[in-house]
């Protein structure tokens, strides 16, 4: 891993805010091996969570100072500086957050370069800097938790068009016999609606996850939906590697081999994907991919501002 960035012999600090669907992790760090402080805040409603985030950043600004700030948020978020609503959250399954302004108050409060992107794009950039994507310019990071998000890096940059990628909401054919009602309030047959942690809880229908074995039928539609999504990724932007993590995969080592096998079967030899049977891998940074993603965004913002050389 890269060491800390130094200025006059002292480590320069970066602040990162990873705003997830259930919790927000604020991190103060000089690099992945030099984390000075970390605070966790529940993601409840914006009028509670956003002031709590600012209070943490205020305390760090007074006590330590930081040269850059990264904000990595669940999406969809509005990323075009030239359009109305820049810095806000768009239409989301977390309806209380729709229209919440994440960027504006922090830009007003802190006179430092600020990087702003989705939580999964941030995590993908962190994995490229320090983890499973090192040396790759085309890479995808997938988190399967409360929702399904994909950080997609093409030619070294997160994809951009009229919006960031929302691959967790692509429509997929259901596994034959799967009649569960989608948990996505927008789509009946998207990956997030059928294979997220929220969907898994709905499929379990009150059964505790601790009692669900690796061969339980509940995993079949999860594997099917996630493998279909990876098939689409391979056939469109063709990332060299897909790192997949999140709460649904945590403690379920049988899932990645099953997903890889299903991807290989669905491609049916038409494309020779890298990885020798392990195209989909675990993120090397593990649960730190998200928090370090916000730090990576802060570093990129400072690098873009030209105030220090990249480590």
Short mmCIF file of C-alpha atoms in Angstrom, two decimals:
data_model
loop_
_atom_site.label_atom_id
_atom_site.label_comp_id
_atom_site.label_asym_id
_atom_site.label_seq_id
_atom_site.Cartn_x
_atom_site.Cartn_y
_atom_site.Cartn_z
CA UNK A 1 0.00 0.00 0.00
CA UNK A 2 1.06 3.57 -0.58
CA UNK A 3 2.51 5.42 2.35
CA UNK A 4 1.24 8.75 3.63
CA UNK A 5 1.68 11.92 1.65
CA UNK A 6 4.06 14.26 3.42
CA UNK A 7 4.46 18.00 3.54
CA UNK A 8 7.62 19.35 5.18
CA UNK A 9 8.15 15.98 6.79
CA UNK A 10 4.68 15.76 8.33
CA UNK A 11 1.84 13.58 7.09
CA UNK A 12 -0.90 15.55 5.33
CA UNK A 13 -4.37 14.55 6.39
CA UNK A 14 -7.48 13.90 4.32
CA UNK A 15 -11.07 13.67 5.50
CA UNK A 16 -13.52 11.23 3.96
CA UNK A 17 -17.26 10.76 4.34
CA UNK A 18 -18.74 7.47 3.14
CA UNK A 19 -22.52 7.86 3.28
CA UNK A 20 -24.11 4.44 3.01
CA UNK A 21 -27.68 3.29 3.15
CA UNK A 22 -27.59 2.33 6.82
CA UNK A 23 -24.54 4.09 8.22
CA UNK A 24 -22.04 6.83 7.47
CA UNK A 25 -18.34 6.34 8.19
CA UNK A 26 -16.21 9.46 8.57
CA UNK A 27 -12.46 8.90 8.29
CA UNK A 28 -9.42 11.09 8.93
CA UNK A 29 -6.29 9.64 7.38
CA UNK A 30 -2.95 10.31 5.76
CA UNK A 31 -3.23 7.05 3.82
CA UNK A 32 -4.57 3.50 4.12
CA UNK A 33 -1.99 2.57 6.75
CA UNK A 34 -2.27 5.83 8.69
CA UNK A 35 -5.84 6.30 9.85
CA UNK A 36 -5.99 8.90 12.62
CA UNK A 37 -9.68 8.78 13.52
CA UNK A 38 -12.90 7.18 12.37
CA UNK A 39 -16.48 7.84 13.44
CA UNK A 40 -19.69 6.00 12.56
CA UNK A 41 -23.01 7.82 12.27
CA UNK A 42 -26.37 6.17 11.61
CA UNK A 43 -27.97 7.05 8.26
CA UNK A 44 -31.42 7.99 9.50
CA UNK A 45 -32.88 11.13 7.92
CA UNK A 46 -30.91 14.02 6.35
CA UNK A 47 -31.81 16.57 9.01
CA UNK A 48 -30.20 14.31 11.63
CA UNK A 49 -27.34 12.66 9.74
CA UNK A 50 -25.94 15.62 7.78
CA UNK A 51 -25.48 17.92 10.82
CA UNK A 52 -23.80 15.04 12.66
CA UNK A 53 -21.36 14.61 9.74
CA UNK A 54 -20.56 18.32 9.71
CA UNK A 55 -19.96 18.27 13.48
CA UNK A 56 -17.34 15.53 13.07
CA UNK A 57 -15.61 17.41 10.25
CA UNK A 58 -15.71 20.64 12.26
CA UNK A 59 -13.96 18.93 15.17
CA UNK A 60 -11.25 17.52 12.88
CA UNK A 61 -10.80 20.87 11.16
CA UNK A 62 -10.18 22.54 14.52
CA UNK A 63 -8.00 19.83 16.07
CA UNK A 64 -6.00 18.46 13.11
CA UNK A 65 -6.88 20.24 9.89
CA UNK A 66 -7.21 18.42 6.56
CA UNK A 67 -6.10 19.38 3.05
CA UNK A 68 -8.87 17.65 1.12
CA UNK A 69 -12.32 16.18 1.63
CA UNK A 70 -13.95 13.24 -0.15
CA UNK A 71 -17.67 12.58 -0.14
CA UNK A 72 -18.71 9.12 -1.34
CA UNK A 73 -22.48 8.69 -1.19
CA UNK A 74 -25.13 6.14 -1.96
CA UNK A 75 -26.93 7.09 -5.13
CA UNK A 76 -28.25 8.22 -7.35
CA UNK A 77 -26.49 11.55 -6.90
CA UNK A 78 -26.28 14.54 -9.22
CA UNK A 79 -22.71 14.89 -10.45
CA UNK A 80 -22.90 17.45 -13.25
CA UNK A 81 -21.64 20.82 -11.92
CA UNK A 82 -23.36 22.58 -14.80
CA UNK A 83 -26.85 21.42 -13.92
CA UNK A 84 -29.34 22.36 -11.24
CA UNK A 85 -29.24 20.13 -8.21
CA UNK A 86 -25.51 19.43 -8.40
CA UNK A 87 -24.44 17.76 -5.17
CA UNK A 88 -27.91 16.48 -4.30
CA UNK A 89 -29.35 12.99 -4.02
CA UNK A 90 -31.77 12.02 -6.78
CA UNK A 91 -34.69 9.59 -6.83
CA UNK A 92 -33.93 6.84 -4.35
CA UNK A 93 -35.50 3.97 -2.46
CA UNK A 94 -34.66 6.04 0.66
CA UNK A 95 -37.41 8.56 -0.04
CA UNK A 96 -36.54 10.90 2.87
CA UNK A 97 -33.18 11.56 1.20
CA UNK A 98 -34.48 12.53 -2.22
CA UNK A 99 -33.27 16.07 -2.95
CA UNK A 100 -30.97 16.24 0.09
CA UNK A 101 -28.02 18.59 -0.54
CA UNK A 102 -24.83 16.78 0.43
CA UNK A 103 -22.24 18.99 -1.18
CA UNK A 104 -23.42 22.60 -0.77
CA UNK A 105 -23.15 22.98 3.02
CA UNK A 106 -19.74 21.29 3.14
CA UNK A 107 -18.34 23.41 0.29
CA UNK A 108 -19.42 26.49 2.21
CA UNK A 109 -17.93 25.29 5.48
CA UNK A 110 -14.52 23.95 4.38
CA UNK A 111 -12.11 25.78 2.07
CA UNK A 112 -10.38 22.67 0.70
CA UNK A 113 -10.63 20.71 -2.56
CA UNK A 114 -13.62 18.34 -2.39
CA UNK A 115 -14.06 15.11 -4.32
CA UNK A 116 -17.65 14.00 -4.81
CA UNK A 117 -18.85 10.71 -6.29
CA UNK A 118 -20.86 7.60 -5.52
CA UNK A 119 -19.79 5.35 -2.67
CA UNK A 120 -19.10 2.49 -5.09
CA UNK A 121 -17.05 4.63 -7.48
CA UNK A 122 -15.00 5.77 -4.50
CA UNK A 123 -14.50 2.18 -3.37
CA UNK A 124 -13.48 1.18 -6.90
CA UNK A 125 -10.86 3.95 -6.96
CA UNK A 126 -9.57 2.83 -3.55
CA UNK A 127 -9.25 -0.76 -4.78
CA UNK A 128 -7.32 0.50 -7.82
CA UNK A 129 -4.95 2.53 -5.62
CA UNK A 130 -4.41 0.01 -2.85
CA UNK A 131 -6.29 -3.24 -3.44
CA UNK A 132 -7.61 -5.78 -5.92
CA UNK A 133 -7.63 -3.35 -8.85
CA UNK A 134 -3.98 -2.32 -8.68
CA UNK A 135 -2.53 -1.87 -12.16
CA UNK A 136 -5.93 -1.95 -13.89
CA UNK A 137 -7.62 0.85 -15.84
CA UNK A 138 -10.83 -1.11 -16.44
CA UNK A 139 -12.33 -2.44 -13.23
CA UNK A 140 -15.66 -2.86 -11.46
CA UNK A 141 -16.43 -2.85 -7.76
CA UNK A 142 -19.79 -4.29 -6.69
CA UNK A 143 -21.34 -4.01 -3.27
CA UNK A 144 -24.35 -6.16 -2.41
CA UNK A 145 -25.81 -4.74 0.77
CA UNK A 146 -28.92 -2.70 1.52
CA UNK A 147 -28.93 -2.04 -2.24
CA UNK A 148 -26.74 -3.17 -5.13
CA UNK A 149 -24.20 -0.65 -6.37
CA UNK A 150 -21.50 -0.90 -9.02
CA UNK A 151 -18.48 1.36 -9.24
CA UNK A 152 -17.43 1.13 -12.88
CA UNK A 153 -14.02 2.42 -13.95
CA UNK A 154 -13.34 2.63 -17.69
CA UNK A 155 -9.94 3.79 -19.00
CA UNK A 156 -9.00 4.86 -15.47
CA UNK A 157 -12.03 7.05 -14.72
CA UNK A 158 -15.53 6.47 -13.36
CA UNK A 159 -18.04 6.28 -16.18
CA UNK A 160 -19.98 9.43 -16.95
CA UNK A 161 -22.81 10.27 -19.28
CA UNK A 162 -25.96 12.04 -18.21
CA UNK A 163 -25.38 10.29 -14.86
CA UNK A 164 -23.12 7.84 -13.10
CA UNK A 165 -23.70 4.13 -13.72
CA UNK A 166 -26.69 2.52 -11.99
CA UNK A 167 -26.00 -1.09 -12.88
CA UNK A 168 -27.76 -2.37 -9.77
CA UNK A 169 -30.97 -1.27 -11.49
CA UNK A 170 -30.52 -3.07 -14.80
CA UNK A 171 -33.42 -5.40 -15.52
CA UNK A 172 -32.60 -9.11 -15.45
CA UNK A 173 -34.61 -12.19 -16.38
CA UNK A 174 -35.86 -13.87 -13.24
CA UNK A 175 -34.86 -17.40 -12.29
CA UNK A 176 -37.64 -19.72 -13.41
CA UNK A 177 -40.20 -20.02 -10.64
CA UNK A 178 -39.07 -16.92 -8.75
CA UNK A 179 -42.22 -14.97 -7.93
CA UNK A 180 -40.96 -12.81 -5.06
CA UNK A 181 -42.21 -9.21 -5.14
CA UNK A 182 -39.28 -6.90 -5.93
CA UNK A 183 -38.13 -4.73 -3.02
CA UNK A 184 -37.26 -1.87 -5.40
CA UNK A 185 -40.02 0.73 -5.50
CA UNK A 186 -39.10 1.62 -9.09
CA UNK A 187 -38.51 -1.71 -10.87
CA UNK A 188 -40.09 -5.15 -10.72
CA UNK A 189 -37.10 -7.06 -12.05
CA UNK A 190 -33.87 -5.18 -11.30
CA UNK A 191 -30.84 -6.69 -9.59
CA UNK A 192 -31.29 -4.57 -6.46
CA UNK A 193 -34.94 -5.53 -6.21
CA UNK A 194 -34.15 -9.25 -6.42
CA UNK A 195 -30.67 -9.79 -4.95
CA UNK A 196 -29.84 -7.03 -2.44
CA UNK A 197 -29.64 -7.56 1.30
CA UNK A 198 -33.13 -6.07 1.51
CA UNK A 199 -34.31 -8.65 -1.02
CA UNK A 200 -32.56 -11.44 0.87
CA UNK A 201 -34.37 -10.46 4.06
CA UNK A 202 -37.67 -10.51 2.17
CA UNK A 203 -36.87 -13.94 0.76
CA UNK A 204 -36.01 -15.27 4.22
CA UNK A 205 -39.45 -14.12 5.44
CA UNK A 206 -38.42 -14.02 9.08
CA UNK A 207 -35.95 -16.91 9.04
CA UNK A 208 -32.67 -15.97 10.74
CA UNK A 209 -29.71 -15.86 8.37
CA UNK A 210 -27.65 -17.80 10.92
CA UNK A 211 -29.82 -20.84 10.24
CA UNK A 212 -29.48 -20.69 6.44
CA UNK A 213 -26.99 -23.19 5.02
CA UNK A 214 -24.81 -22.71 1.93
CA UNK A 215 -27.04 -25.03 -0.14
CA UNK A 216 -30.31 -23.40 0.88
CA UNK A 217 -32.55 -22.64 -2.14
CA UNK A 218 -32.75 -18.99 -1.07
CA UNK A 219 -29.32 -18.40 -2.62
CA UNK A 220 -30.30 -19.60 -6.12
CA UNK A 221 -32.11 -16.42 -7.28
CA UNK A 222 -29.43 -14.27 -5.62
CA UNK A 223 -26.65 -16.04 -7.54
CA UNK A 224 -28.70 -15.97 -10.75
CA UNK A 225 -29.36 -12.23 -10.60
CA UNK A 226 -25.79 -11.26 -9.66
CA UNK A 227 -24.25 -13.54 -12.31
CA UNK A 228 -26.59 -12.11 -14.95
CA UNK A 229 -25.44 -8.61 -13.98
CA UNK A 230 -21.77 -9.64 -14.29
CA UNK A 231 -22.52 -11.21 -17.70
CA UNK A 232 -23.86 -7.81 -18.81
CA UNK A 233 -20.75 -6.05 -17.47
CA UNK A 234 -18.45 -8.46 -19.31
CA UNK A 235 -20.35 -7.95 -22.56
CA UNK A 236 -20.51 -4.15 -22.36
CA UNK A 237 -17.51 -2.41 -20.79
CA UNK A 238 -15.47 -5.57 -20.22
CA UNK A 239 -13.73 -4.81 -16.90
CA UNK A 240 -10.55 -6.81 -16.40
CA UNK A 241 -11.74 -7.81 -12.93
CA UNK A 242 -14.90 -7.53 -10.85
CA UNK A 243 -14.49 -7.21 -7.09
CA UNK A 244 -17.72 -8.08 -5.27
CA UNK A 245 -18.37 -7.59 -1.58
CA UNK A 246 -20.99 -6.27 0.83
CA UNK A 247 -23.16 -7.71 3.55
CA UNK A 248 -24.87 -10.37 1.44
CA UNK A 249 -21.55 -11.99 0.54
CA UNK A 250 -20.05 -11.60 4.01
CA UNK A 251 -19.68 -15.00 5.64
CA UNK A 252 -20.93 -16.80 2.52
CA UNK A 253 -17.78 -18.13 0.81
CA UNK A 254 -19.83 -20.38 -1.46
CA UNK A 255 -21.34 -17.47 -3.38
CA UNK A 256 -18.39 -16.19 -5.43
CA UNK A 257 -17.50 -19.62 -6.89
CA UNK A 258 -21.16 -20.15 -7.78
CA UNK A 259 -21.38 -16.72 -9.40
CA UNK A 260 -18.18 -17.32 -11.38
CA UNK A 261 -19.42 -20.71 -12.56
CA UNK A 262 -22.75 -19.26 -13.67
CA UNK A 263 -21.05 -16.38 -15.52
CA UNK A 264 -18.80 -18.84 -17.36
CA UNK A 265 -21.81 -21.02 -18.23
CA UNK A 266 -23.88 -18.07 -19.47
CA UNK A 267 -21.08 -16.71 -21.67
CA UNK A 268 -20.76 -20.24 -23.06
CA UNK A 269 -17.26 -19.76 -24.46
CA UNK A 270 -18.23 -16.74 -26.55
CA UNK A 271 -15.85 -14.48 -24.61
CA UNK A 272 -12.63 -15.47 -22.87
CA UNK A 273 -12.84 -13.54 -19.62
CA UNK A 274 -9.74 -13.07 -17.46
CA UNK A 275 -9.21 -14.66 -14.08
CA UNK A 276 -8.98 -18.38 -14.87
CA UNK A 277 -12.34 -19.07 -13.27
CA UNK A 278 -12.08 -16.29 -10.69
CA UNK A 279 -13.17 -13.26 -12.72
CA UNK A 280 -15.27 -12.13 -9.76
CA UNK A 281 -13.09 -11.78 -6.65
CA UNK A 282 -13.31 -10.43 -3.13
CA UNK A 283 -12.19 -6.82 -2.57
CA UNK A 284 -8.72 -6.80 -1.00
CA UNK A 285 -9.63 -3.83 1.17
CA UNK A 286 -12.64 -5.68 2.60
CA UNK A 287 -14.88 -3.51 4.74
CA UNK A 288 -12.40 -0.64 4.42
CA UNK A 289 -13.00 -0.24 0.66
CA UNK A 290 -15.85 2.21 1.24
CA UNK A 291 -14.21 4.43 3.88
CA UNK A 292 -10.93 4.45 1.94
CA UNK A 293 -12.92 5.27 -1.19
CA UNK A 294 -13.82 8.61 0.35
CA UNK A 295 -10.13 9.16 1.18
CA UNK A 296 -9.20 8.29 -2.43
CA UNK A 297 -11.70 10.90 -3.66
CA UNK A 298 -10.14 13.48 -1.34
CA UNK A 299 -6.67 12.66 -2.65
CA UNK A 300 -7.86 12.90 -6.27
CA UNK A 301 -9.41 16.29 -5.57
CA UNK A 302 -6.16 17.61 -4.11
CA UNK A 303 -4.15 16.09 -6.96
CA UNK A 304 -6.46 17.76 -9.50
CA UNK A 305 -6.00 21.06 -7.71
CA UNK A 306 -2.25 20.65 -8.23
CA UNK A 307 -1.27 21.06 -4.60
CA UNK A 308 0.74 17.87 -4.30
CA UNK A 309 2.12 15.03 -6.41
CA UNK A 310 0.23 11.74 -6.36
CA UNK A 311 1.77 9.08 -4.08
#
